Amino acid sequence: MPTDAPPPAARIPDSSTADVRARLAAAFGDRAAFDGPALEAVREDRSGWRSDAPPAALVLAASVEEVQELMRIASATGTPVVPRGAGTGLAGGGISSRGSIVLDLSRMDRILEIDDVDELAVVEPGVLNGDLDRAARERGLWYAPDPASRAISSIGGNIATNAGGLLCAKYGVTRESVLGLAVVLADGSLLRTGHRTVKGVTGYDLTALLTGSEGTLGVIVEATLRLRPVVHGAIETVAAAFPDVESAGVAVGGVAAARVRPAILELIDPVGLARVAEHLGTDALAGTPLADFAPGETFLLAQCDAGDAAAEADVIARVFAEAGGRVERSTDAATGERLLDIRRAMHPALASRGNVLIEDVAVPRSKLPEMFREIARIGAHYGVEIPTLAHAGDGNLHPNFVFEGDEVPEHIWAAADELFRAAVRLGGTLTGEHGVGVLKRRWLAEELGDASVDLQRRIKAVFDPAGILNPGVMFPPGDGADR
Amino acid sequence: MPTDAPPPAARIPDSSTADVRARLAAAFGDRAAFDGPALEAVREDRSGWRSDAPPAALVLAASVEEVQELMRIASATGTPVVPRGAGTGLAGGGISSRGSIVLDLSRMDRILEIDDVDELAVVEPGVLNGDLDRAARERGLWYAPDPASRAISSIGGNIATNAGGLLCAKYGVTRESVLGLAVVLADGSLLRTGHRTVKGVTGYDLTALLTGSEGTLGVIVEATLRLRPVVHGAIETVAAAFPDVESAGVAVGGVAAARVRPAILELIDPVGLARVAEHLGTDALAGTPLADFAPGETFLLAQCDAGDAAAEADVIARVFAEAGGRVERSTDAATGERLLDIRRAMHPALASRGNVLIEDVAVPRSKLPEMFREIARIGAHYGVEIPTLAHAGDGNLHPNFVFEGDEVPEHIWAAADELFRAAVRLGGTLTGEHGVGVLKRRWLAEELGDASVDLQRRIKAVFDPAGILNPGVMFPPGDGADR
């Protein structure tokens, strides 16, 4: 696992650490830990990043009042707090920093309410995305935001990162499903934002501001979430192998130009496809467009739902074929799942070969071909493979770097740096759905500009004047401290 | 027209006003006016509210650079600036205050770009919503946010108020269509937010924070907007007359419970319906479910689009009939428009009888029956008619007050006050889509609580430390000044 070097100075002196410990032990009993393997575990998330130190304490909060109490202790002692959900982050936004308290919210995992008529749920932050979706479906509803991690990631973390997923081009990102929040602020006070209504414009949209704020403005302790009526009818799947990434890019543009918006449109580039094919083996690909796949080919998978699904799939199949794709179309659910399994195999295929650094740039859809050329150029320049998966429907790409050993090698960081800059240059962003965390904070000003970063730091200071909420996440630390 | 009383003190001394005038005249020539009917005109919008004084100056800006220059002059002289679009606001958010500069952005009305593949438009703030939609439709795209004012309201104003409309329950409010903004800040600097992508989580969501900020944080000078592929197929219309508002409320709940989400679901209560029927006359209602309508009846109109339209309309027609409605169903576009014209006649019907104060509360859909009971109770208590229109699909109600003379009578303000409080008590909001403006600022803390208002004031101070951007809008003025 990679670590930051050199190790930074401790955030707070030992004497006050002793005071913090005493207060936490008194307030939380055995749900406050100060050493042991649990503290080691929160040095990591799923990004492959590892912080330089375990926290000073790990606290498992069980209620809103406990989170308030914790924040009062943290405020009184000036101790940094790192809110943490299921620990599935991909940018190091919820990992320990030296001298910090990691506030584990995973125990606050109750679905408090599902309202059938208002089509909403009220949940604690530790509820897993997939568990909420399952509970909603029992009522004929569903929860649309679908990060690939949905089986294991928590709603609180999804909101903190404004998580995306596969269905976003059609059904929106997490922000579109958050109607209201309850948030504990740095001083321990409780702020409620938003409504139980789709509309509501009284005051600033703090709900949206808090969504995606990565634990730097407040601790999400409750969320009111929009549910949707389940989508009826068969799901239509169209999959195709293209001779190269360029022709697949043409097909993506062609789908948009045909004014069709599939629910899912996923792309695996030739490098990624080779790794997936090796990983799955010949049998798994038999009967798919990848059965006779040749090196250099690109995979594109579309799924359409709701009443227009068949007509949309007709158009997509035609566009794919015209762009040179070997097309397979299916309305059979099992076949659709089997084709989707090819896409799902991407990360396991890479993880079986080493440590994986997953990047998360997004570019305007029309710039996908150019971005793929940039990826190829950067890969060649640095002599690294960059297997890439894309949510092509919304221009969100995950270029991956596989490496040996505990630290991301310097030449991979250099390649990633060029890649981020290319995405920003093409009108895109360095993170489409994973967040800035500690991994990408060094590029924040590169994308936003110094004036915007300064403005955002001042917004943070309104919520958190002492800077105790997740310091070092999103914004580069000003004091030389690091994780 | 109503006015605030007593007249407040001027914001700035006359000597500095002379300085401001000289600077504006030098910078803007004959596009800066200091007296005349144009200055009188900007004392009003469409809310029925009239400010206590014309502005010190009215400036027609023609470019981003000019807006920057204006803000530099305003900052240097401490002069309040009121950004104004098409002047169609319904909360007094863009009307003059004494000593202010009204910054008219209606001349900045160019559609700068429509991108077919990225499905987005880049526009200046003065572009009318309807004009953008028309231009998009020429490319097979459309702009979803559809405030009833769309033919006459500007995109800048729509964004400043996070405008809603009829289609929001299915297609989202304005915020869901704003991908990025260019905003001139109080000091004249230009801030760009967001991306040309649907996804993007680098830093705080300033785009969402600025959307709905009513000109209090910055001046919107450019917007990057999401377009959608046009919806194909026939629109299905289901209209019904119900014996009372309770049974119509049951029907609205029934539609949700049946897991159907129509594109439009509009309700006119018995008082409103009587006024509409009088206004339209018997002929216009012949052949509709209102042909034999009896006093006390309620009108409900649903429209469904896209591939599921026919199946959804089947369900809605059944739910309406089961709830006691006299149902008419149509796939004929002309009939659909004729039925929608009944709903569109509501405002003209009221305006023909006097001045109209349009309220804009929203409640959770399940609370609609209770809110209608509250409206009836409040109307009876104060002896006023409260004809009410509702976007029933999203729980957004427009209770209307018709009055004679230039000022809103005290008993109508008292009734409106009770009505706002009832909506907030039911888990709703005092404004669903019109904004707070000057009309509703006195209830801001009632809904949000003092701590949230204080936090929001501090966010405003980050953007606008001297408080020159639309002072008195959203937040009650601290200095006794009023409009």
Coordinates of C-alpha atoms in Angstrom, one line a residue, chain A residues 24-250:
Chain A
L24 CA -13.9 10.0 24.8
A25 CA -13.6 7.1 27.1
A26 CA -16.0 8.8 29.5
A27 CA -18.5 9.5 26.8
F28 CA -18.4 6.4 24.7
G29 CA -17.0 3.6 26.9
D30 CA -15.9 0.6 24.9
R31 CA -17.1 2.2 21.6
A32 CA -14.1 4.4 21.8
A33 CA -10.8 2.6 20.9
F34 CA -7.3 4.0 21.2
D35 CA -5.2 1.3 19.8
G36 CA -5.5 -2.1 18.1
P37 CA -6.2 -3.5 14.7
A38 CA -9.4 -1.4 14.2
L39 CA -7.3 1.7 14.2
E40 CA -4.9 0.2 11.7
A41 CA -7.9 -0.7 9.4
V42 CA -9.1 2.9 9.1
R43 CA -5.8 4.0 7.6
E44 CA -7.2 2.7 4.3
D45 CA -10.2 2.8 2.1
R46 CA -10.5 1.2 -1.4
S47 CA -8.3 3.7 -3.1
G48 CA -5.1 1.8 -2.5
W49 CA -3.9 4.8 -0.4
R50 CA -2.7 4.3 3.1
S51 CA -2.4 7.2 5.6
D52 CA 0.8 7.8 7.4
A53 CA -0.6 7.0 10.9
P54 CA -3.6 5.4 12.7
P55 CA -5.9 7.9 14.3
A56 CA -5.6 8.9 18.0
A57 CA -9.0 7.4 18.5
L58 CA -11.8 5.5 16.7
V59 CA -15.3 6.1 17.9
L60 CA -18.4 4.2 16.9
A61 CA -21.3 6.6 17.2
A62 CA -24.8 5.1 17.7
S63 CA -27.0 8.2 17.6
V64 CA -27.3 11.8 16.5
E65 CA -26.8 12.9 20.1
E66 CA -23.6 10.9 20.3
V67 CA -22.2 12.5 17.1
Q68 CA -23.1 15.9 18.7
E69 CA -21.3 15.0 21.9
L70 CA -18.2 13.8 19.9
M71 CA -18.1 17.1 17.9
R72 CA -18.4 19.1 21.2
I73 CA -15.4 17.2 22.6
A74 CA -13.5 17.6 19.3
S75 CA -14.3 21.4 19.2
A76 CA -13.3 21.9 22.9
T77 CA -10.0 20.1 22.3
G78 CA -9.3 21.3 18.8
T79 CA -9.1 17.7 17.6
P80 CA -9.5 16.8 13.9
V81 CA -12.5 14.5 13.1
V82 CA -12.6 12.2 10.1
P83 CA -16.2 11.0 9.4
R84 CA -16.2 7.5 8.0
G85 CA -18.9 5.3 6.6
A86 CA -18.4 1.9 5.1
G87 CA -14.8 2.6 4.2
T88 CA -15.3 2.0 0.5
G89 CA -14.1 5.5 -0.7
L90 CA -11.8 5.7 -3.7
A91 CA -10.0 9.0 -2.9
G92 CA -8.9 8.7 0.7
G93 CA -11.6 11.0 2.0
G94 CA -12.4 8.9 5.1
I95 CA -9.0 7.6 6.2
S96 CA -7.2 8.5 9.5
S97 CA -4.9 11.4 9.9
R98 CA -2.3 11.6 12.7
G99 CA -3.9 12.8 15.9
S100 CA -7.4 12.6 14.5
I101 CA -10.6 11.0 15.8
V102 CA -12.1 8.7 13.1
L103 CA -15.9 8.9 13.6
D104 CA -17.3 5.6 12.4
L105 CA -21.0 6.0 11.4
S106 CA -21.5 2.5 10.1
R107 CA -23.5 1.5 13.2
M108 CA -26.1 4.2 12.5
D109 CA -27.7 1.9 9.9
R110 CA -31.5 2.1 10.3
I111 CA -34.0 2.9 7.6
L112 CA -36.2 5.2 9.7
E113 CA -39.0 5.5 7.2
I114 CA -40.2 4.7 3.8
D115 CA -43.2 6.8 2.7
D116 CA -45.2 5.2 -0.2
V117 CA -47.1 8.3 -1.2
D118 CA -44.4 10.9 -0.9
E119 CA -42.0 8.4 -2.5
L120 CA -39.1 9.1 0.0
A121 CA -37.0 7.4 2.6
V122 CA -35.5 8.8 5.7
V123 CA -32.3 6.9 6.7
E124 CA -29.3 7.0 9.0
P125 CA -26.0 7.5 7.2
G126 CA -24.7 4.0 7.7
V127 CA -27.5 2.3 5.7
L128 CA -25.9 0.5 2.7
N129 CA -27.1 1.8 -0.7
G130 CA -28.1 -1.7 -1.8
D131 CA -30.1 -2.3 1.4
L132 CA -32.1 0.8 0.9
D133 CA -32.8 -0.1 -2.7
R134 CA -33.9 -3.5 -1.7
A135 CA -36.3 -2.2 1.0
A136 CA -37.7 0.4 -1.5
R137 CA -38.3 -2.3 -4.1
E138 CA -40.5 -4.2 -1.7
R139 CA -42.8 -1.1 -2.0
G140 CA -42.6 -0.8 -5.7
L141 CA -40.0 1.9 -5.4
W142 CA -36.3 2.1 -6.0
Y143 CA -33.3 4.3 -5.1
A144 CA -31.7 5.4 -8.4
P145 CA -28.0 6.3 -7.5
D146 CA -26.1 3.2 -8.3
P147 CA -22.3 3.5 -7.6
A148 CA -20.6 0.2 -8.6
S149 CA -20.0 -0.2 -4.8
R150 CA -23.7 -0.1 -3.9
A151 CA -23.7 -3.5 -2.2
I152 CA -21.0 -2.3 0.2
S153 CA -21.1 1.5 0.3
S154 CA -23.1 3.6 2.7
I155 CA -25.6 6.3 1.9
G156 CA -23.7 8.8 4.1
G157 CA -20.5 8.2 2.1
N158 CA -22.5 8.3 -1.2
I159 CA -23.8 11.7 -0.2
A160 CA -20.5 12.9 1.1
T161 CA -18.9 12.2 -2.4
N162 CA -22.0 12.9 -4.5
A163 CA -21.5 9.4 -5.8
G164 CA -22.3 8.6 -9.4
G165 CA -22.7 5.2 -11.0
L166 CA -23.9 3.6 -14.2
L167 CA -27.4 5.1 -14.5
C168 CA -26.5 8.7 -14.0
A169 CA -26.9 10.0 -17.5
K170 CA -30.6 9.0 -17.4
Y171 CA -31.4 9.0 -13.7
G172 CA -29.0 11.6 -12.2
V173 CA -26.2 11.6 -9.7
T174 CA -26.8 11.3 -5.9
R175 CA -27.5 15.0 -5.5
E176 CA -30.7 14.6 -7.6
S177 CA -32.0 12.1 -5.0
V178 CA -31.2 14.0 -1.8
L179 CA -34.2 16.0 -0.6
G180 CA -32.9 17.0 2.8
L181 CA -30.2 16.3 5.4
A182 CA -29.5 16.5 9.1
V183 CA -25.9 17.5 9.7
V184 CA -23.9 17.9 12.9
L185 CA -21.7 20.9 12.6
A186 CA -18.2 21.4 14.0
D187 CA -19.5 22.9 17.2
G188 CA -21.9 20.0 17.8
S189 CA -25.1 21.8 16.7
L190 CA -27.6 20.1 14.5
L191 CA -28.5 21.7 11.2
R192 CA -31.5 20.5 9.2
T193 CA -31.7 21.3 5.5
G194 CA -34.2 20.8 2.7
H195 CA -37.7 19.4 2.7
R196 CA -39.9 16.3 2.1
T197 CA -40.8 17.9 -1.2
V198 CA -39.2 17.9 -4.7
K199 CA -39.5 21.6 -4.9
G200 CA -38.4 24.2 -2.3
V201 CA -36.4 27.4 -2.7
T202 CA -36.4 29.0 0.7
G203 CA -32.8 30.2 1.2
Y204 CA -29.6 28.8 -0.2
D205 CA -29.5 25.2 -1.3
L206 CA -27.4 23.9 1.6
T207 CA -28.5 20.4 0.8
A208 CA -26.7 20.5 -2.5
L209 CA -23.7 22.3 -1.0
L210 CA -23.3 19.6 1.7
T211 CA -23.8 16.9 -0.9
G212 CA -20.3 16.1 -2.2
S213 CA -18.5 18.1 0.6
E214 CA -16.6 15.0 1.7
G215 CA -17.1 15.5 5.4
T216 CA -15.4 18.9 5.4
L217 CA -18.5 21.0 6.3
G218 CA -20.5 18.7 8.7
V219 CA -21.2 15.2 9.6
I220 CA -24.3 13.7 7.8
V221 CA -26.4 12.0 10.4
E222 CA -29.7 11.6 8.6
A223 CA -30.9 11.9 5.0
T224 CA -34.3 12.3 3.3
L225 CA -34.0 10.6 0.0
R226 CA -36.1 10.6 -3.1
L227 CA -37.3 7.2 -4.3
R228 CA -38.8 6.5 -7.8
P229 CA -41.5 4.2 -9.0
V230 CA -39.9 1.0 -10.2
V231 CA -39.4 0.8 -14.0
H232 CA -41.6 -1.7 -15.6
G233 CA -41.0 -3.9 -18.7
A234 CA -38.1 -5.8 -20.1
I235 CA -34.6 -4.4 -20.2
E236 CA -33.1 -4.4 -23.6
T237 CA -29.4 -5.0 -23.9
V238 CA -27.2 -4.2 -26.9
A239 CA -23.6 -5.2 -26.8
A240 CA -20.9 -4.9 -29.5
A241 CA -17.2 -5.4 -30.1
F242 CA -15.6 -2.6 -32.2
P243 CA -12.4 -2.9 -34.2
D244 CA -10.9 0.0 -32.2
V245 CA -11.6 2.6 -29.6
E246 CA -12.1 5.3 -32.2
S247 CA -15.0 3.5 -33.9
A248 CA -16.6 2.8 -30.4
G249 CA -16.3 6.6 -29.8
V250 CA -18.1 7.3 -33.0

